[in-house]
Short mmCIF file of C-alpha atoms in Angstrom, two decimals:
data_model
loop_
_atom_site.label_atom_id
_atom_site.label_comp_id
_atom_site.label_asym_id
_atom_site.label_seq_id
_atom_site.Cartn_x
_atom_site.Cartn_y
_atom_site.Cartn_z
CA UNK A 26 9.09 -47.01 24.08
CA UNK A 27 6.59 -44.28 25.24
CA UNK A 28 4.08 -43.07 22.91
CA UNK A 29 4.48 -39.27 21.97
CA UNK A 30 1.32 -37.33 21.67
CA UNK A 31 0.72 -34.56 19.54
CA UNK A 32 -1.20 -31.89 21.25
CA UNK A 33 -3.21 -29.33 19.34
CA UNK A 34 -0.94 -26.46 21.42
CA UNK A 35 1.57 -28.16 19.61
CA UNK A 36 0.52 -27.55 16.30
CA UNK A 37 -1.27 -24.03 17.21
CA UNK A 38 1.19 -22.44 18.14
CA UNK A 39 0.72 -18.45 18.26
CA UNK A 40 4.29 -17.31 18.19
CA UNK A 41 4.86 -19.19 15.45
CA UNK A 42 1.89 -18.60 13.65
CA UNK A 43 2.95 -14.71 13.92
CA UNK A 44 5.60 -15.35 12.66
CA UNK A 45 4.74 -16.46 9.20
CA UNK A 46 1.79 -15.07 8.73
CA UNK A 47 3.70 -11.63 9.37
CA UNK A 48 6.22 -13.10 6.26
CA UNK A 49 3.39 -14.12 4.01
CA UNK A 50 1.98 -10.67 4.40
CA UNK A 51 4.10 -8.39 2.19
CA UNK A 52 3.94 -11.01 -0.50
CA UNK A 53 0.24 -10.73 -0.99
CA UNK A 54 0.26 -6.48 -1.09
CA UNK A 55 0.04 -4.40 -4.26
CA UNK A 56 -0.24 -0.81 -2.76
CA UNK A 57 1.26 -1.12 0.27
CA UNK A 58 5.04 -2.00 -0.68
CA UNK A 59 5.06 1.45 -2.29
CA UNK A 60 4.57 3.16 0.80
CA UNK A 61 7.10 4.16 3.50
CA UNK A 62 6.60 2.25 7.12
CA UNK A 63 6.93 4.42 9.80
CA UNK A 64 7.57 2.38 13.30
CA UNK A 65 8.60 5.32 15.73
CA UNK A 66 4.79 4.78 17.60
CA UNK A 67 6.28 1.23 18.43
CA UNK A 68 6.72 1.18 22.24
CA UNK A 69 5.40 5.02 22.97
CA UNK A 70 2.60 6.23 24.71
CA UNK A 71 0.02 7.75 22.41
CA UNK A 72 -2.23 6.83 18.94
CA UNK A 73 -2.10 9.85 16.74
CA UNK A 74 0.40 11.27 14.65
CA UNK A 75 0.68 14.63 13.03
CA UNK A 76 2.18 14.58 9.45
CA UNK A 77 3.53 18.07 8.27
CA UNK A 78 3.16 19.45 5.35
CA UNK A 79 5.40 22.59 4.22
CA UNK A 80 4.47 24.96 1.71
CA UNK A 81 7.91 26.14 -0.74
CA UNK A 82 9.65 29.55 0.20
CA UNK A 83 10.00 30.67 -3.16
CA UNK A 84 12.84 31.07 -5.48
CA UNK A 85 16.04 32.90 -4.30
CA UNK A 86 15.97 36.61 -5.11
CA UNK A 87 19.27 39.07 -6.14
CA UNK A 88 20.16 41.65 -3.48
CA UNK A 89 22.39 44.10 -3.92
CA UNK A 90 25.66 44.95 -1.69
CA UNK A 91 24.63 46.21 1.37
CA UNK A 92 21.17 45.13 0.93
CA UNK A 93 19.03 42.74 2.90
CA UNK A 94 17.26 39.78 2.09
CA UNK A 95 13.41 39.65 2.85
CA UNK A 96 13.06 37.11 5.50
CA UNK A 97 10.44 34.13 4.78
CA UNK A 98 7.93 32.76 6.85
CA UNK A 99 7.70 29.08 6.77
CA UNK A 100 4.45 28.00 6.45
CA UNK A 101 2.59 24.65 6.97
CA UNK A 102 -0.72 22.70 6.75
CA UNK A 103 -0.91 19.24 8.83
CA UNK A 104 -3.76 16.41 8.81
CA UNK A 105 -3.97 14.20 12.16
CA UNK A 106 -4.03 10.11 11.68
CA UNK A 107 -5.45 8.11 14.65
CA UNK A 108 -3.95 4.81 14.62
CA UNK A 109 -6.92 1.75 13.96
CA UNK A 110 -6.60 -2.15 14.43
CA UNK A 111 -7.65 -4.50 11.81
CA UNK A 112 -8.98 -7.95 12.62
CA UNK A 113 -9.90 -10.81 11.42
CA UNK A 114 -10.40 -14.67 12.85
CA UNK A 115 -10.56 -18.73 12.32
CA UNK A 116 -11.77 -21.28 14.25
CA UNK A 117 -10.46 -24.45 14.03
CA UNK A 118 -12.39 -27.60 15.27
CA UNK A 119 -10.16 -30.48 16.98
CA UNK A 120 -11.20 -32.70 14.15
CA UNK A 121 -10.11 -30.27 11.30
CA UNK A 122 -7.07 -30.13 12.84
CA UNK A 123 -6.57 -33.75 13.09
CA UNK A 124 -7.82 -35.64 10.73
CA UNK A 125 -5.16 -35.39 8.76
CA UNK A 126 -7.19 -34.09 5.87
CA UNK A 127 -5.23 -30.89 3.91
CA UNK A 128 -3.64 -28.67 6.38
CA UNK A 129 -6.27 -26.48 7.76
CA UNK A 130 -3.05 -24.82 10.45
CA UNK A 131 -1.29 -23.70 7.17
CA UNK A 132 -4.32 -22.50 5.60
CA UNK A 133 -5.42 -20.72 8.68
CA UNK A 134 -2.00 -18.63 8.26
CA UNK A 135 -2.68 -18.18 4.44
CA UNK A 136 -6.63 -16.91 5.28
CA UNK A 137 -5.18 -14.70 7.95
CA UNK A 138 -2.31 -13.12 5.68
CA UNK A 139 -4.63 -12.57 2.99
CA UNK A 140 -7.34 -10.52 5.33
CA UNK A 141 -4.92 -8.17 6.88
CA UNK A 142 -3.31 -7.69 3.53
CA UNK A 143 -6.34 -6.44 1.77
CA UNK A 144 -7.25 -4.22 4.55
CA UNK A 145 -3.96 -3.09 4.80
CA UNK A 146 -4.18 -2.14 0.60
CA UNK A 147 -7.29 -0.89 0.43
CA UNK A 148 -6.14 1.43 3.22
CA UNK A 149 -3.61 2.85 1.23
CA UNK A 150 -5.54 3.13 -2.17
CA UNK A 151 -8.69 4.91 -0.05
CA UNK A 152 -5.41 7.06 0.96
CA UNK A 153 -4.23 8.02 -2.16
CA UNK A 154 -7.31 8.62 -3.23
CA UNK A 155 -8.12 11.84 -0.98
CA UNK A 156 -5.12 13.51 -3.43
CA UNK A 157 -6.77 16.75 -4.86
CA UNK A 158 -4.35 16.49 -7.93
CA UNK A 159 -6.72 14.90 -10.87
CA UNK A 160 -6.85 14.39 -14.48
CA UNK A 161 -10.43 13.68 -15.69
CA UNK A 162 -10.16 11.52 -18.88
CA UNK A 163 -13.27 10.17 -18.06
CA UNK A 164 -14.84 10.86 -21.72
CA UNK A 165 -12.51 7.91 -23.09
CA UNK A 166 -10.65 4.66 -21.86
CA UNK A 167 -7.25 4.44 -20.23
CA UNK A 168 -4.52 5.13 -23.31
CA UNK A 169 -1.07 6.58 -23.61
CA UNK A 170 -1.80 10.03 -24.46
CA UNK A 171 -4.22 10.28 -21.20
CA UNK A 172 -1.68 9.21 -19.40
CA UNK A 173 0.67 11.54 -20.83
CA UNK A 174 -1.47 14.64 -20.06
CA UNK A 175 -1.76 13.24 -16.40
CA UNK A 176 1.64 12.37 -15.71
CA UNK A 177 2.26 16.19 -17.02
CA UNK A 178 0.28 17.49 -14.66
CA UNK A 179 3.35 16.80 -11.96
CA UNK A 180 5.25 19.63 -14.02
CA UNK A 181 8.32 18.19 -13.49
CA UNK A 182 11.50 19.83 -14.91
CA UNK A 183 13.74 17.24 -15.19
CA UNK A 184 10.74 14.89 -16.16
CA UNK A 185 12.82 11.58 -15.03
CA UNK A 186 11.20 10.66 -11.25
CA UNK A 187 10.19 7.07 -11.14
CA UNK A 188 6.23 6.77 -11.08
CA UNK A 189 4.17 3.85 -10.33
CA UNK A 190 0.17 3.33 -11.77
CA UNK A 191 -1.71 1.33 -10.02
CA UNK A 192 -4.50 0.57 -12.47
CA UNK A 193 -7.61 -1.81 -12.17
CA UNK A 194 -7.03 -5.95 -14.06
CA UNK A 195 -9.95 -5.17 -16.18
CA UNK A 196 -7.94 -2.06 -17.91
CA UNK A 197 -4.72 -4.56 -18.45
CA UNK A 198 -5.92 -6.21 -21.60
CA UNK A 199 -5.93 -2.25 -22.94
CA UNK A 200 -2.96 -1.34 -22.08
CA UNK A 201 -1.21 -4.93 -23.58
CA UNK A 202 -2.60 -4.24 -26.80
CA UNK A 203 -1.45 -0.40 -26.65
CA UNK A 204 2.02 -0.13 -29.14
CA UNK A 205 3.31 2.06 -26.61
CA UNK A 206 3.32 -0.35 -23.73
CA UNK A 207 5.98 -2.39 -22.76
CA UNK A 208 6.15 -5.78 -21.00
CA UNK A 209 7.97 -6.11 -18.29
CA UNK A 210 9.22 -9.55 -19.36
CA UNK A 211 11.22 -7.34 -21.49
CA UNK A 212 12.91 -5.37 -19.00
CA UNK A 213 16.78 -6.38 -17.98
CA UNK A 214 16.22 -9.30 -14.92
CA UNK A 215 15.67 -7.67 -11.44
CA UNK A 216 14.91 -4.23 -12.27
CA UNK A 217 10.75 -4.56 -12.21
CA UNK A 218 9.20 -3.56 -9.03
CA UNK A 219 6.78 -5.50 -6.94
CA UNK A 220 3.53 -6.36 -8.99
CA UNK A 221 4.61 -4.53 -12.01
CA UNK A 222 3.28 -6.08 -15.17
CA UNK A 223 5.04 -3.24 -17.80
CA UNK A 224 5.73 0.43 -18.25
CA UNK A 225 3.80 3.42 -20.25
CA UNK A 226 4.63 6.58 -20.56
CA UNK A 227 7.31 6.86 -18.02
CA UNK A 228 4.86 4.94 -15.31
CA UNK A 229 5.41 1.37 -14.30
CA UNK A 230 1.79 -0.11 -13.88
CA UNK A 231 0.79 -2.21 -10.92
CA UNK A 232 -2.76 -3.91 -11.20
CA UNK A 233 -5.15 -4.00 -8.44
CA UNK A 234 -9.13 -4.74 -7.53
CA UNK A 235 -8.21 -1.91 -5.00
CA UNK A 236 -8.55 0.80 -8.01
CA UNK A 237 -12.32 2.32 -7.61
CA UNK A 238 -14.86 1.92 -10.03
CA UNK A 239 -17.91 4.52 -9.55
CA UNK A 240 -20.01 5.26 -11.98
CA UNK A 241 -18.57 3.83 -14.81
CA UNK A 242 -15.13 6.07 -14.13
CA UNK A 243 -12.14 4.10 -12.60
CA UNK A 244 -9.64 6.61 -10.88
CA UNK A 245 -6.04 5.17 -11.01
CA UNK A 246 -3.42 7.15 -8.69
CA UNK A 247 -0.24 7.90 -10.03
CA UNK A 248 2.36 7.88 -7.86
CA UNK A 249 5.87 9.71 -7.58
CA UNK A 250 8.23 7.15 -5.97
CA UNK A 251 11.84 8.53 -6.54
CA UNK A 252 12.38 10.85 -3.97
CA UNK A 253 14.78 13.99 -4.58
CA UNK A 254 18.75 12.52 -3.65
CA UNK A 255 19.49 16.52 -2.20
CA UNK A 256 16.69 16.00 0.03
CA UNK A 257 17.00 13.18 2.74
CA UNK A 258 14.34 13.68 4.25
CA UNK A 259 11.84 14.86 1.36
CA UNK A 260 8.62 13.61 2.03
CA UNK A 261 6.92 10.47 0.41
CA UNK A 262 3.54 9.92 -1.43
CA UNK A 263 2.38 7.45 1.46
CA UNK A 264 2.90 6.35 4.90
CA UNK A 265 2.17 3.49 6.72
CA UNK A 266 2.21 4.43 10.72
CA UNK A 267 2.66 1.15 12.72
CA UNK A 268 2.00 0.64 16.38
CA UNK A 269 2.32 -2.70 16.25
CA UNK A 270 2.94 -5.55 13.84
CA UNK A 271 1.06 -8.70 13.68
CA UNK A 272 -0.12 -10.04 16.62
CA UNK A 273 -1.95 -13.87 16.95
CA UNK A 274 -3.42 -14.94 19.61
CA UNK A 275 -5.66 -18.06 20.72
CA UNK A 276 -8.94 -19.16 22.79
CA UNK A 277 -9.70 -22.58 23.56
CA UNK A 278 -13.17 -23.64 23.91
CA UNK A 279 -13.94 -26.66 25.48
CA UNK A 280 -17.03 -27.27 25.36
CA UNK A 281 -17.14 -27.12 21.29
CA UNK A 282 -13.29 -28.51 21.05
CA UNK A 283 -12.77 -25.39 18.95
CA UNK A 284 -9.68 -23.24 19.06
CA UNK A 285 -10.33 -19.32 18.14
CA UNK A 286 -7.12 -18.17 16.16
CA UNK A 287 -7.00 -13.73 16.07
CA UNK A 288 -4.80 -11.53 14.32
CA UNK A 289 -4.74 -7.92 14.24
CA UNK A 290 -2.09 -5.32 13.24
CA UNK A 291 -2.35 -1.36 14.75
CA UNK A 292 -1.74 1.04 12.04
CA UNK A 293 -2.68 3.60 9.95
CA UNK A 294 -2.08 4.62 6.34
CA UNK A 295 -1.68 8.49 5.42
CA UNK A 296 -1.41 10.73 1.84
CA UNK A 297 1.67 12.37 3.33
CA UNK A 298 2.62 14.59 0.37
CA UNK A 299 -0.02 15.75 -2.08
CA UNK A 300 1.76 17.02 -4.77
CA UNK A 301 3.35 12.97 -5.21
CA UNK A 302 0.00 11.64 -6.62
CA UNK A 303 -2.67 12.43 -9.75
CA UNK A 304 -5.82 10.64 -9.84
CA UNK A 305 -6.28 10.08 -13.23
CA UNK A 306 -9.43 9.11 -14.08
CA UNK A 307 -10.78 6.47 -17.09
CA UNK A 308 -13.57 5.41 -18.75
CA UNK A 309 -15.21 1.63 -18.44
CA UNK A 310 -14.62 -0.15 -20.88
#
């Protein structure tokens, strides 16, 4: 019986490596999943998109019979986003690879996953965080009435919008021991959202190292996430404009029996609506 060789191709595979490390990806974001993906620069000619913004007619006026109606101008701002590409890479030596020892292939996937992850998140949070909407409750650490006279700031009528907090780990131990928090091991099974560790004040909070620290002042975004059902095609807090998803590719260098593993993704993350997101803003503890 012929022996069968394993080749390195075999187990390097980029496709395949794509693949998962393209699946591992969304499982290692906190920002990110609350953000709409926009594909339609897949396969077009062209980096930059424009994203609208529209400013609200007004209120509907009484006219009389007979009378006319005062015509409205429609009126809108818009902010350009140039697609980028974030990469990162490994290199794997011949005897990493085959000595058996851990699995250095697997962990290569994991390494790359994480890297485009975090740039992908801290993306989004250095998006949201170019909202002009604030609440400065700098003079005292994060607490439910804060977060009250943030949320408030929205000046919602119906007051019932689903609202996500992305707040920094070190702030979690507060918020645990506030009596107005509650744990999302409470909730009914299935109904938490992605990284959600509880709910306060009508916001479900989301921890992550992404939320900025300067000066002794973190600044958590609040986010609106439930978009109006009469509008279809209202607007969200945050897009993600993709030109392409992962891509891995290799380079095999002899001379060092070293194979180069790159990823990169082409995208770019926007504030598309303004009035969806208050930066709130907290003491140090």
């Amino acid at each position: 019986m012929a022996d069968i060789i394993t080749k390195l191709s075999d187990l390097i595979d980029p496709e395949v490596m794509g693949d998962m490390v393209s699946a591992r990806i969304p499982k290692k974001l906190r920002v990110a999943p609350f953000a709409k993906i926009d594909d339609t620069l897949v396969g077009v000619p062209g980096d930059t998109i424009t994203v609208p913004a529209y400013t609200y007619i007004g209120d509907a006026a009484d006219v009389a019979e007979g009378g006319e109606v005062a015509i409205e101008k429609m009126t809108t701002s818009t902010r350009k986003a140039t697609i980028k590409k974030a990469m990162k890479g490994i290199g794997l030596t011949d005897e990493a690879v085959l000595s058996g020892y851990g699995n250095p292939v697997g962990e290569a996937n994991t390494q790359l996953a994480l890297a485009i992850a975090a740039k992908i998140d801290s993306d989004c949070m250095d998006a949201l965080q170019t909202a002009t909407l604030t609440y400065d409750g700098s003079a005292a650490t994060i607490n439910y009435d804060a977060i009250v006279d943030a949320v408030d700031l929205f000046e919602e009528e119906m007051g019932c919008s689903d609202k996500v907090m992305f707040v920094h780990p070190k702030q979690v131990t507060q918020l645990r021991k506030d009596p107005d928090f509650l744990s999302a091991d409470k909730y009914t099974p299935g109904v938490s959202l992605t990284g959600e560790i509880g709910m306060i004040a009508g916001c479900r909070l989301v921890p992550s190292k992404k939320v900025p620290l300067a000066t002794g002042v973190y600044t958590c975004p609040i986010v609106k996430l439930e978009a109006d059902p009469e509008v279809d095609d209202e607007i969200p807090a945050l897009t993600i404009y993709r030109k392409r998803d992962v891509n891995i590719e290799t380079e095999r260098k002899p001379k060092t029996r070293t194979t180069e593993i790159t990823a990169d993704e082409f995208y770019v993350a926007v504030l598309s609506n303004e009035a969806k997101v208050v930066l709130a803003k907290f003491k140090e503890k």
